[in-house]
Amino acid sequence: MTTPRARTGAPRAADPNARPTPYDGLDDRALVARVTEGDGGALEALYARYGRACFGLARRILTDEQFAQDVVQEVFLTVWRDAHKFDASRGGFSSWLLSMTHHKAVDAVRREENLRKRRTTSELLEDREVDGPQVHDEVWSTLRRSRVREAMHTLPEPQKEALVLAYFGGYTQREIAGITNTPLGTVKTRMLAGMKRLKEGLEGLNDTAPILDFSPRTAQ
Amino acid sequence: MTSYDTTHEMYEELAVGHALSALEPEDEQVFLRHLPGCAACAAAVSEHSETLTHLAYAAVSDSPPASILEGIRAGVAESGRSGAFPAPVSLDAARTRRRDKTVRATTAILGAAASLILVAALVLMNRGLQSKADQQQQATDKLNLVVKTLLVDGSREVKLTGSAGKAVVVVNGSKVSFAAAGLPTNDRSSSIYVLWAKSVSGGVNAVGTFDIRSGEPTVVNDLKVGNPNEVAAFIVTKERGRQAPALSTQPAVVEGSV
């Protein structure tokens, strides 16, 4: 699988609502370096790039907008405090950030038992369209979601179920074993196999939006 | 904890569970003891995290509410560690203020040549055009007249646009002149406008600062850029304080590509 590249602000230029900032030309690593030096604008630039993805993930896990907001705020303030802990040699910033968001959201959903709605796999996989302009970044997000859905559909149902219950449901392996009435060892094996297959299915998908040409074309 | 044999497959399974935050506490402890000494597991966790990043993006999301950014800004302000963070104003409030702003006339700081042109511009002004559209057109006309005085053989004109007004940068070698019309006046005790040059490599440097005092075109001469061939765009921001910061944290007021 292609390693997600450090994202720059370049794709923002295609968003008619986005205003260029002096941070646009800086990649994630450069912004993180500035955050470690106390540059709040760099933190805001990272939020502009990834706040939406973090919020979407947290809300999917928590099913509660207020808790999701709390989690995202906590995540970015953790970045503010601990940006020096980001190790680029171990992966991209977006992976680090979204892993942190996932971890904190899962912690929250386990802490708040009233959020632990026993949702089915199909409910967790529920997809819905977002209202709003289909600007470049939105189109790319839609394409990526499509690729992820396709990759997930190639998984055998038990593997998909185990991954979805863990990732979007916040369930532990033992809880999943209980929910699916499956031995714990089998759940672990399914998760490993499913992750390997998902990785293969997402081969070539990277973290940076391609340049898409939406200019009007004259019929030949 | 589940019983395992001693093969590494056990840790491969734990690596997936760890990346998913799905391990039982005792399994998590086992894996965290093993992880620091195992390059293969470290690489596996990294790869799994990247795969899951794509899964995270599959979660459909509307735009996050402005209150999150407000909370982040408040937290940063409380940390007492920020030197250049924007004031904690909600995005919605900022947008509303931007919408409510009418195009205002700007201050003239013209040289002798431009002053003559201004006379003609003032004649235009006296026509008593009332509508906002007319005011905007009038500001544009005045700006165009001023720019004509700045253009010389070999110079390039870069138009900067934005909702608050218009500006033009005239580049002649490394020398830069700047003219603006329609930008709101700034409080000269607490703010300043900054012209930035954005290079093709993405770097951004301040070219100069200026004030907008009243409703006439503003012209700033004798500015310089390091390598004019490397400049990809010019951006104007309104900054807090009276000096150009090392980096801007403010949105562009007007901008334009070379």
Short mmCIF file of C-alpha atoms in Angstrom, two decimals:
data_model
loop_
_atom_site.label_atom_id
_atom_site.label_comp_id
_atom_site.label_asym_id
_atom_site.label_seq_id
_atom_site.Cartn_x
_atom_site.Cartn_y
_atom_site.Cartn_z
CA MET A 1 0.00 0.00 0.00
CA THR A 2 1.22 3.45 -0.78
CA THR A 3 2.31 5.35 2.24
CA PRO A 4 0.17 8.45 2.68
CA ARG A 5 2.20 11.44 1.64
CA ALA A 6 2.60 14.47 3.79
CA ARG A 7 -0.23 16.66 2.64
CA THR A 8 0.21 20.22 1.61
CA GLY A 9 -2.47 22.83 1.36
CA ALA A 10 -2.41 22.81 -2.39
CA PRO A 11 -5.81 21.14 -2.87
CA ARG A 12 -7.44 23.94 -0.88
CA ALA A 13 -6.95 26.22 -3.82
CA ALA A 14 -9.71 24.38 -5.66
CA ASP A 15 -12.17 25.12 -2.91
CA PRO A 16 -13.85 28.40 -3.79
CA ASN A 17 -14.56 29.06 -0.12
CA ALA A 18 -10.98 28.49 1.00
CA ARG A 19 -8.79 31.52 1.40
CA PRO A 20 -5.05 31.09 0.88
CA THR A 21 -2.96 31.49 3.98
CA PRO A 22 0.78 31.72 4.41
CA TYR A 23 0.65 28.12 5.65
CA ASP A 24 -0.81 26.68 2.47
CA GLY A 25 2.53 25.78 0.93
CA LEU A 26 3.75 24.00 4.03
CA ASP A 27 3.46 20.23 4.33
CA ASP A 28 2.29 18.51 7.47
CA ARG A 29 5.77 18.01 8.87
CA ALA A 30 6.61 21.68 8.50
CA LEU A 31 3.36 22.65 10.21
CA VAL A 32 4.00 20.22 13.07
CA ALA A 33 7.48 21.68 13.46
CA ARG A 34 5.95 25.13 13.74
CA VAL A 35 3.43 23.90 16.27
CA THR A 36 6.28 22.63 18.45
CA GLU A 37 7.66 26.17 18.33
CA GLY A 38 4.38 27.59 19.61
CA ASP A 39 2.85 28.75 16.34
CA GLY A 40 -0.90 28.63 16.85
CA GLY A 41 -1.56 29.49 13.23
CA ALA A 42 0.13 26.26 12.19
CA LEU A 43 -2.16 24.34 14.51
CA GLU A 44 -5.13 26.03 12.92
CA ALA A 45 -3.79 25.12 9.47
CA LEU A 46 -3.64 21.46 10.54
CA TYR A 47 -7.17 21.74 11.87
CA ALA A 48 -8.29 23.19 8.53
CA ARG A 49 -6.85 20.12 6.81
CA TYR A 50 -7.95 17.39 9.15
CA GLY A 51 -10.58 18.75 11.53
CA ARG A 52 -13.41 17.52 9.35
CA ALA A 53 -12.04 13.98 9.09
CA CYS A 54 -11.42 13.86 12.83
CA PHE A 55 -14.89 15.13 13.57
CA GLY A 56 -16.49 12.65 11.18
CA LEU A 57 -14.66 9.74 12.75
CA ALA A 58 -15.39 10.81 16.32
CA ARG A 59 -19.05 11.36 15.57
CA ARG A 60 -19.37 8.00 13.85
CA ILE A 61 -17.92 6.26 16.90
CA LEU A 62 -19.68 8.31 19.56
CA THR A 63 -23.01 8.93 17.82
CA ASP A 64 -23.17 12.14 19.84
CA GLU A 65 -22.19 15.48 18.38
CA GLN A 66 -21.26 17.12 21.67
CA PHE A 67 -19.00 14.28 22.74
CA ALA A 68 -17.46 14.24 19.27
CA GLN A 69 -16.70 17.96 19.54
CA ASP A 70 -15.06 17.40 22.91
CA VAL A 71 -12.91 14.63 21.51
CA VAL A 72 -11.74 16.65 18.49
CA GLN A 73 -10.95 19.64 20.66
CA GLU A 74 -8.97 17.42 23.03
CA VAL A 75 -7.12 15.83 20.11
CA PHE A 76 -5.92 19.14 18.70
CA LEU A 77 -4.96 20.48 22.09
CA THR A 78 -2.96 17.30 22.57
CA VAL A 79 -1.25 18.04 19.27
CA TRP A 80 -0.56 21.53 20.61
CA ARG A 81 1.05 20.12 23.75
CA ASP A 82 2.70 17.02 22.35
CA ALA A 83 3.51 17.75 18.72
CA HIS A 84 7.12 16.84 19.49
CA LYS A 85 5.97 13.25 20.02
CA PHE A 86 5.01 12.90 16.38
CA ASP A 87 7.61 10.66 14.71
CA ALA A 88 7.48 11.01 10.94
CA SER A 89 9.57 7.88 10.51
CA ARG A 90 6.68 5.83 11.91
CA GLY A 91 4.04 7.11 9.50
CA GLY A 92 2.25 10.16 8.22
CA PHE A 93 0.77 12.89 10.37
CA SER A 94 -2.78 12.11 9.31
CA SER A 95 -2.36 8.51 10.49
CA TRP A 96 -1.01 9.70 13.82
CA LEU A 97 -3.78 12.25 14.21
CA LEU A 98 -6.64 9.96 13.22
CA SER A 99 -5.24 7.13 15.37
CA MET A 100 -5.27 9.52 18.29
CA THR A 101 -8.81 10.62 17.45
CA HIS A 102 -9.94 7.02 17.22
CA HIS A 103 -8.28 6.10 20.51
CA LYS A 104 -9.81 9.04 22.38
CA ALA A 105 -13.24 8.46 20.86
CA VAL A 106 -13.13 4.79 21.80
CA ASP A 107 -12.05 5.73 25.32
CA ALA A 108 -15.00 8.11 25.52
CA VAL A 109 -17.53 5.61 24.22
CA ARG A 110 -16.36 3.04 26.74
CA ARG A 111 -16.47 5.61 29.53
CA GLU A 112 -19.98 6.77 28.67
CA GLU A 113 -22.03 3.63 28.86
CA ASN A 114 -25.12 5.48 27.64
CA LEU A 115 -23.35 5.92 24.32
CA ARG A 116 -22.80 2.22 23.96
CA LYS A 117 -25.71 1.65 21.72
CA ARG A 118 -25.58 -1.85 20.45
CA ARG A 119 -25.59 -1.13 16.81
CA THR A 120 -25.53 -3.75 14.14
CA THR A 121 -22.76 -3.98 11.61
CA SER A 122 -25.04 -2.68 8.90
CA GLU A 123 -25.91 0.34 11.02
CA LEU A 124 -22.23 0.99 11.65
CA LEU A 125 -21.55 0.76 7.95
CA GLU A 126 -24.38 3.11 7.17
CA ASP A 127 -23.31 5.65 4.61
CA ARG A 128 -25.07 8.83 3.77
CA GLU A 129 -24.48 11.61 1.37
CA VAL A 130 -23.37 14.97 2.57
CA ASP A 131 -25.19 18.04 1.47
CA GLY A 132 -23.11 20.85 0.14
CA PRO A 133 -21.04 21.81 -2.85
CA GLN A 134 -19.09 19.08 -4.53
CA VAL A 135 -15.85 20.99 -4.62
CA HIS A 136 -12.57 19.28 -5.44
CA ASP A 137 -11.87 18.05 -1.94
CA GLU A 138 -15.39 16.74 -1.60
CA VAL A 139 -15.11 14.88 -4.86
CA TRP A 140 -11.86 13.32 -3.73
CA SER A 141 -13.42 12.35 -0.41
CA THR A 142 -16.28 10.74 -2.26
CA LEU A 143 -13.86 8.82 -4.48
CA ARG A 144 -11.91 7.66 -1.46
CA ARG A 145 -15.05 6.55 0.35
CA SER A 146 -16.03 4.65 -2.75
CA ARG A 147 -12.68 2.86 -2.82
CA VAL A 148 -12.89 2.02 0.86
CA ARG A 149 -16.43 0.68 0.46
CA GLU A 150 -15.32 -1.45 -2.48
CA ALA A 151 -12.40 -2.80 -0.48
CA MET A 152 -14.63 -3.55 2.48
CA HIS A 153 -17.09 -5.38 0.24
CA THR A 154 -14.35 -7.74 -0.88
CA LEU A 155 -13.93 -8.94 2.70
CA PRO A 156 -15.76 -12.04 3.86
CA GLU A 157 -18.67 -10.92 6.00
CA PRO A 158 -17.24 -12.21 9.31
CA GLN A 159 -13.96 -10.33 8.75
CA LYS A 160 -15.76 -7.14 7.81
CA GLU A 161 -18.04 -7.46 10.80
CA ALA A 162 -15.11 -7.87 13.19
CA LEU A 163 -13.26 -4.85 11.81
CA VAL A 164 -16.30 -2.58 11.72
CA LEU A 165 -17.44 -3.49 15.20
CA ALA A 166 -13.97 -2.75 16.52
CA TYR A 167 -13.19 0.39 14.54
CA PHE A 168 -16.51 2.18 14.34
CA GLY A 169 -18.23 0.49 17.26
CA GLY A 170 -15.36 0.75 19.72
CA TYR A 171 -15.85 -2.81 20.90
CA THR A 172 -13.02 -4.89 22.29
CA GLN A 173 -12.16 -8.25 20.80
CA ARG A 174 -13.80 -10.02 23.73
CA GLU A 175 -16.98 -7.97 23.32
CA ILE A 176 -17.04 -8.76 19.63
CA ALA A 177 -16.66 -12.43 20.42
CA GLY A 178 -19.73 -12.12 22.63
CA ILE A 179 -21.76 -10.11 20.13
CA THR A 180 -21.02 -12.48 17.26
CA ASN A 181 -21.07 -15.63 19.40
CA THR A 182 -17.63 -16.52 18.14
CA PRO A 183 -14.54 -17.80 20.00
CA LEU A 184 -12.14 -15.00 20.93
CA GLY A 185 -9.28 -16.63 19.02
CA THR A 186 -11.41 -16.70 15.89
CA VAL A 187 -12.19 -12.99 16.23
CA LYS A 188 -8.47 -12.21 16.43
CA THR A 189 -7.73 -14.36 13.40
CA ARG A 190 -10.54 -12.70 11.45
CA MET A 191 -9.25 -9.25 12.32
CA LEU A 192 -5.74 -10.06 11.14
CA ALA A 193 -6.96 -11.63 7.91
CA GLY A 194 -9.41 -8.82 7.30
CA MET A 195 -6.81 -6.14 7.87
CA LYS A 196 -4.40 -7.79 5.43
CA ARG A 197 -7.09 -8.06 2.81
CA LEU A 198 -8.26 -4.50 3.35
CA LYS A 199 -4.70 -3.28 2.95
CA GLU A 200 -4.44 -5.13 -0.37
CA GLY A 201 -7.74 -3.69 -1.50
CA LEU A 202 -6.58 -0.15 -0.81
CA GLU A 203 -3.29 -0.59 -2.63
CA GLY A 204 -2.34 2.60 -4.42
CA LEU A 205 -4.76 4.79 -2.53
CA ASN A 206 -2.80 7.56 -0.91
CA ASP A 207 -3.69 10.42 1.32
CA THR A 208 -3.35 13.22 -1.18
CA ALA A 209 -6.05 14.30 -3.54
CA PRO A 210 -5.08 13.93 -7.19
CA ILE A 211 -5.35 16.86 -9.53
CA LEU A 212 -8.71 16.52 -11.18
CA ASP A 213 -9.59 18.51 -14.24
CA PHE A 214 -13.18 19.71 -14.09
CA SER A 215 -12.82 22.32 -16.80
CA PRO A 216 -15.57 22.33 -19.43
CA ARG A 217 -14.78 20.24 -22.46
CA THR A 218 -15.86 20.86 -26.00
CA ALA A 219 -17.54 17.95 -27.73
CA GLN A 220 -15.28 16.46 -30.36
CA MET B 1 -5.76 -13.34 28.13
CA THR B 2 -5.84 -15.91 25.43
CA SER B 3 -3.23 -18.66 25.56
CA TYR B 4 -0.78 -18.62 22.66
CA ASP B 5 2.11 -20.61 21.44
CA THR B 6 5.42 -18.86 21.17
CA THR B 7 5.28 -18.05 17.47
CA HIS B 8 5.22 -14.46 16.32
CA GLU B 9 1.72 -14.88 14.90
CA MET B 10 0.37 -14.05 18.33
CA TYR B 11 1.92 -10.62 18.14
CA GLU B 12 0.71 -10.11 14.59
CA GLU B 13 -2.82 -10.55 15.84
CA LEU B 14 -2.16 -8.30 18.81
CA ALA B 15 -0.76 -5.63 16.47
CA VAL B 16 -4.07 -5.48 14.63
CA GLY B 17 -6.03 -5.32 17.86
CA HIS B 18 -3.72 -2.61 19.16
CA ALA B 19 -4.19 -0.50 16.01
CA LEU B 20 -7.94 -0.92 16.38
CA SER B 21 -7.84 -0.04 20.10
CA ALA B 22 -9.67 -3.33 20.56
CA LEU B 23 -7.34 -5.27 22.86
CA GLU B 24 -8.33 -6.33 26.31
CA PRO B 25 -6.18 -4.55 28.92
CA GLU B 26 -4.08 -7.61 29.65
CA ASP B 27 -3.41 -8.24 25.97
CA GLU B 28 -2.54 -4.58 25.51
CA GLN B 29 0.05 -4.86 28.26
CA VAL B 30 1.58 -7.95 26.66
CA PHE B 31 1.83 -6.21 23.33
CA LEU B 32 3.24 -2.98 24.72
CA ARG B 33 5.98 -4.95 26.48
CA HIS B 34 6.82 -6.66 23.21
CA LEU B 35 6.55 -3.68 20.86
CA PRO B 36 9.68 -1.64 21.71
CA GLY B 37 11.98 -4.53 20.81
CA CYS B 38 10.22 -5.71 17.67
CA ALA B 39 10.74 -3.80 14.45
CA ALA B 40 8.32 -6.06 12.60
CA CYS B 41 5.49 -5.24 14.98
CA ALA B 42 6.33 -1.53 14.92
CA ALA B 43 6.12 -1.62 11.13
CA ALA B 44 2.89 -3.62 11.29
CA VAL B 45 1.26 -1.13 13.64
CA SER B 46 2.31 1.70 11.34
CA GLU B 47 0.88 -0.05 8.29
CA HIS B 48 -2.35 -0.92 10.07
CA SER B 49 -2.73 2.68 11.21
CA GLU B 50 -2.33 3.90 7.65
CA THR B 51 -4.93 1.42 6.42
CA LEU B 52 -7.30 2.53 9.13
CA THR B 53 -6.71 6.16 8.16
CA HIS B 54 -8.50 5.40 4.91
CA LEU B 55 -11.27 3.75 6.87
CA ALA B 56 -11.54 6.90 8.98
CA TYR B 57 -12.04 8.99 5.88
CA ALA B 58 -14.89 6.68 4.92
CA ALA B 59 -16.83 8.15 7.83
CA VAL B 60 -18.99 10.77 6.17
CA SER B 61 -18.66 14.12 7.86
CA ASP B 62 -20.33 17.45 7.65
CA SER B 63 -18.27 20.49 8.41
CA PRO B 64 -17.40 20.57 12.10
CA PRO B 65 -19.11 23.33 14.09
CA ALA B 66 -17.16 26.53 14.67
CA SER B 67 -17.30 25.91 18.40
CA ILE B 68 -14.57 23.29 18.09
CA LEU B 69 -12.10 25.79 16.69
CA GLU B 70 -13.15 28.30 19.33
CA GLY B 71 -12.43 25.70 21.99
CA ILE B 72 -9.05 24.92 20.49
CA ARG B 73 -8.17 28.59 20.39
CA ALA B 74 -9.28 29.05 23.96
CA GLY B 75 -7.17 26.07 25.05
CA VAL B 76 -4.16 27.41 23.20
CA ALA B 77 -4.65 30.84 24.77
CA GLU B 78 -4.82 29.26 28.22
CA SER B 79 -1.56 27.45 27.57
CA GLY B 80 0.15 30.83 27.38
CA ARG B 81 2.48 29.50 24.70
CA SER B 82 1.19 31.12 21.56
CA GLY B 83 2.76 34.16 20.02
CA ALA B 84 0.75 34.47 16.85
CA PHE B 85 -2.59 32.82 17.31
CA PRO B 86 -5.67 34.64 16.09
CA ALA B 87 -7.99 36.14 18.65
CA PRO B 88 -10.69 33.68 19.69
CA VAL B 89 -13.48 34.89 17.44
CA SER B 90 -16.03 32.49 16.07
CA LEU B 91 -15.87 31.82 12.37
CA ASP B 92 -19.57 32.54 11.99
CA ALA B 93 -19.18 35.92 13.65
CA ALA B 94 -16.23 36.70 11.42
CA ARG B 95 -18.19 35.72 8.32
CA THR B 96 -21.13 37.86 9.38
CA ARG B 97 -18.89 40.84 9.89
CA ARG B 98 -17.32 40.31 6.50
CA ARG B 99 -20.73 40.24 4.85
CA ASP B 100 -21.84 43.40 6.61
CA LYS B 101 -18.85 45.37 5.53
CA THR B 102 -19.51 47.77 2.75
CA VAL B 103 -16.82 48.72 0.39
CA ARG B 104 -15.20 51.75 1.83
CA ALA B 105 -13.01 54.28 0.15
CA THR B 106 -9.36 54.27 1.07
CA THR B 107 -6.59 56.67 1.89
CA ALA B 108 -4.42 58.24 -0.72
CA ILE B 109 -0.71 58.14 -0.27
CA LEU B 110 0.20 59.14 -3.74
CA GLY B 111 3.38 60.42 -5.25
CA ALA B 112 3.44 63.48 -7.42
CA ALA B 113 2.62 61.62 -10.61
CA ALA B 114 -0.28 59.77 -9.09
CA SER B 115 -1.68 62.96 -7.56
CA LEU B 116 -2.52 64.32 -10.97
CA ILE B 117 -4.43 61.20 -11.76
CA LEU B 118 -6.29 61.51 -8.50
CA VAL B 119 -7.83 64.77 -9.65
CA ALA B 120 -9.49 62.87 -12.42
CA ALA B 121 -10.52 60.20 -9.97
CA LEU B 122 -12.11 62.77 -7.68
CA VAL B 123 -14.15 64.03 -10.58
CA LEU B 124 -15.49 60.51 -10.93
CA MET B 125 -16.22 60.45 -7.22
CA ASN B 126 -18.24 63.66 -7.42
CA ARG B 127 -20.73 62.14 -9.76
CA GLY B 128 -22.58 61.12 -6.66
CA LEU B 129 -22.88 57.44 -7.38
CA GLN B 130 -24.82 55.94 -4.51
CA SER B 131 -25.10 52.25 -4.95
CA LYS B 132 -22.52 49.84 -3.65
CA ALA B 133 -21.94 48.54 -7.16
CA ASP B 134 -21.27 52.04 -8.36
CA GLN B 135 -18.90 52.63 -5.45
CA GLN B 136 -17.04 49.46 -6.29
CA GLN B 137 -16.80 50.44 -9.92
CA GLN B 138 -15.61 53.87 -8.92
CA ALA B 139 -12.88 52.39 -6.75
CA THR B 140 -11.84 50.16 -9.63
CA ASP B 141 -11.70 53.10 -12.03
CA LYS B 142 -9.55 55.08 -9.65
CA LEU B 143 -7.27 52.12 -9.11
CA ASN B 144 -6.84 51.66 -12.84
CA LEU B 145 -5.91 55.28 -13.27
CA VAL B 146 -3.31 55.01 -10.52
CA VAL B 147 -1.84 51.81 -11.92
CA LYS B 148 -1.31 53.48 -15.29
CA THR B 149 1.12 55.83 -13.60
CA LEU B 150 3.06 52.92 -12.14
CA LEU B 151 3.45 50.84 -15.27
CA VAL B 152 6.66 51.30 -17.22
CA ASP B 153 8.26 49.34 -20.03
CA GLY B 154 9.13 45.82 -18.88
CA SER B 155 6.97 45.87 -15.79
CA ARG B 156 4.30 43.29 -15.00
CA GLU B 157 0.88 43.89 -13.52
CA VAL B 158 -0.55 41.41 -10.98
CA LYS B 159 -4.19 41.92 -10.05
CA LEU B 160 -5.27 41.06 -6.52
CA THR B 161 -8.94 40.57 -5.76
CA GLY B 162 -11.06 39.84 -2.74
CA SER B 163 -14.45 40.59 -1.25
CA ALA B 164 -13.11 43.68 0.53
CA GLY B 165 -11.52 45.46 -2.40
CA LYS B 166 -8.98 45.31 -5.16
CA ALA B 167 -5.27 45.88 -5.49
CA VAL B 168 -2.57 45.72 -8.09
CA VAL B 169 1.09 44.84 -7.71
CA VAL B 170 3.42 46.19 -10.38
CA VAL B 171 6.64 44.22 -10.61
CA ASN B 172 9.62 45.77 -12.37
CA GLY B 173 12.63 43.54 -11.85
CA SER B 174 13.06 43.25 -8.11
CA LYS B 175 11.21 46.52 -7.53
CA VAL B 176 7.58 46.33 -6.54
CA SER B 177 4.90 48.97 -6.36
CA PHE B 178 1.52 48.35 -4.81
CA ALA B 179 -1.79 50.12 -5.22
CA ALA B 180 -5.08 49.32 -3.50
CA ALA B 181 -8.62 50.62 -3.59
CA GLY B 182 -11.68 49.70 -1.61
CA LEU B 183 -9.89 48.13 1.34
CA PRO B 184 -11.31 49.00 4.77
CA THR B 185 -9.35 51.45 6.87
CA ASN B 186 -7.24 49.93 9.61
CA ASP B 187 -6.75 51.12 13.16
CA ARG B 188 -3.22 52.47 13.03
CA SER B 189 -2.70 51.93 16.74
CA SER B 190 -3.29 48.21 16.65
CA SER B 191 -3.21 46.82 13.13
CA ILE B 192 -1.39 46.99 9.83
CA TYR B 193 -1.77 45.63 6.33
CA VAL B 194 0.97 43.37 5.04
CA LEU B 195 1.79 42.51 1.43
CA TRP B 196 3.19 38.96 1.15
CA ALA B 197 4.97 37.27 -1.75
CA LYS B 198 4.32 33.55 -2.04
CA SER B 199 7.07 31.68 -3.90
CA VAL B 200 6.58 28.78 -6.29
CA SER B 201 8.05 26.51 -3.61
CA GLY B 202 5.38 27.60 -1.16
CA GLY B 203 7.43 29.92 1.03
CA VAL B 204 5.79 33.19 2.05
CA ASN B 205 7.67 36.39 2.83
CA ALA B 206 6.51 39.85 3.80
CA VAL B 207 7.23 42.41 1.08
CA GLY B 208 6.05 45.49 2.94
CA THR B 209 3.48 47.04 5.23
CA PHE B 210 1.01 49.86 4.77
CA ASP B 211 -2.03 51.55 6.28
CA ILE B 212 -5.37 52.36 4.71
CA ARG B 213 -6.32 55.72 6.16
CA SER B 214 -9.36 56.92 4.27
CA GLY B 215 -11.30 56.61 1.12
CA GLU B 216 -8.73 57.13 -1.59
CA PRO B 217 -6.40 54.76 -3.39
CA THR B 218 -3.27 53.84 -1.51
CA VAL B 219 0.04 53.53 -3.31
CA VAL B 220 3.21 52.10 -1.86
CA ASN B 221 6.43 52.39 -3.85
CA ASP B 222 10.01 51.22 -3.47
CA LEU B 223 9.24 47.73 -2.24
CA LYS B 224 11.46 44.82 -3.23
CA VAL B 225 11.22 41.07 -3.69
CA GLY B 226 14.23 38.76 -3.61
CA ASN B 227 13.74 36.87 -6.85
CA PRO B 228 10.77 38.10 -8.87
CA ASN B 229 10.85 35.00 -11.10
CA GLU B 230 10.19 32.83 -8.04
CA VAL B 231 7.06 34.70 -6.98
CA ALA B 232 3.88 32.72 -7.63
CA ALA B 233 1.35 34.98 -5.92
CA PHE B 234 0.87 38.08 -3.86
CA ILE B 235 -1.39 38.15 -0.81
CA VAL B 236 -2.52 40.99 1.45
CA THR B 237 -3.51 40.32 5.04
CA LYS B 238 -4.51 42.62 7.87
CA GLU B 239 -2.41 41.80 10.91
CA ARG B 240 -2.61 42.65 14.58
CA GLY B 241 0.15 44.88 15.87
CA ARG B 242 2.25 47.32 13.92
CA GLN B 243 4.81 45.00 12.39
CA ALA B 244 4.64 42.20 9.86
CA PRO B 245 4.72 38.89 11.72
CA ALA B 246 7.07 36.12 10.63
CA LEU B 247 4.03 34.29 9.33
CA SER B 248 0.49 35.43 8.89
CA THR B 249 -2.37 33.86 10.80
CA GLN B 250 -4.98 36.00 9.13
CA PRO B 251 -7.12 35.32 6.06
CA ALA B 252 -6.21 36.96 2.80
CA VAL B 253 -7.91 40.30 2.19
CA VAL B 254 -6.99 40.30 -1.48
CA GLU B 255 -4.81 37.91 -3.43
CA GLY B 256 -3.67 37.18 -6.95
CA SER B 257 -1.45 34.80 -8.87
CA VAL B 258 1.47 36.02 -10.94
#
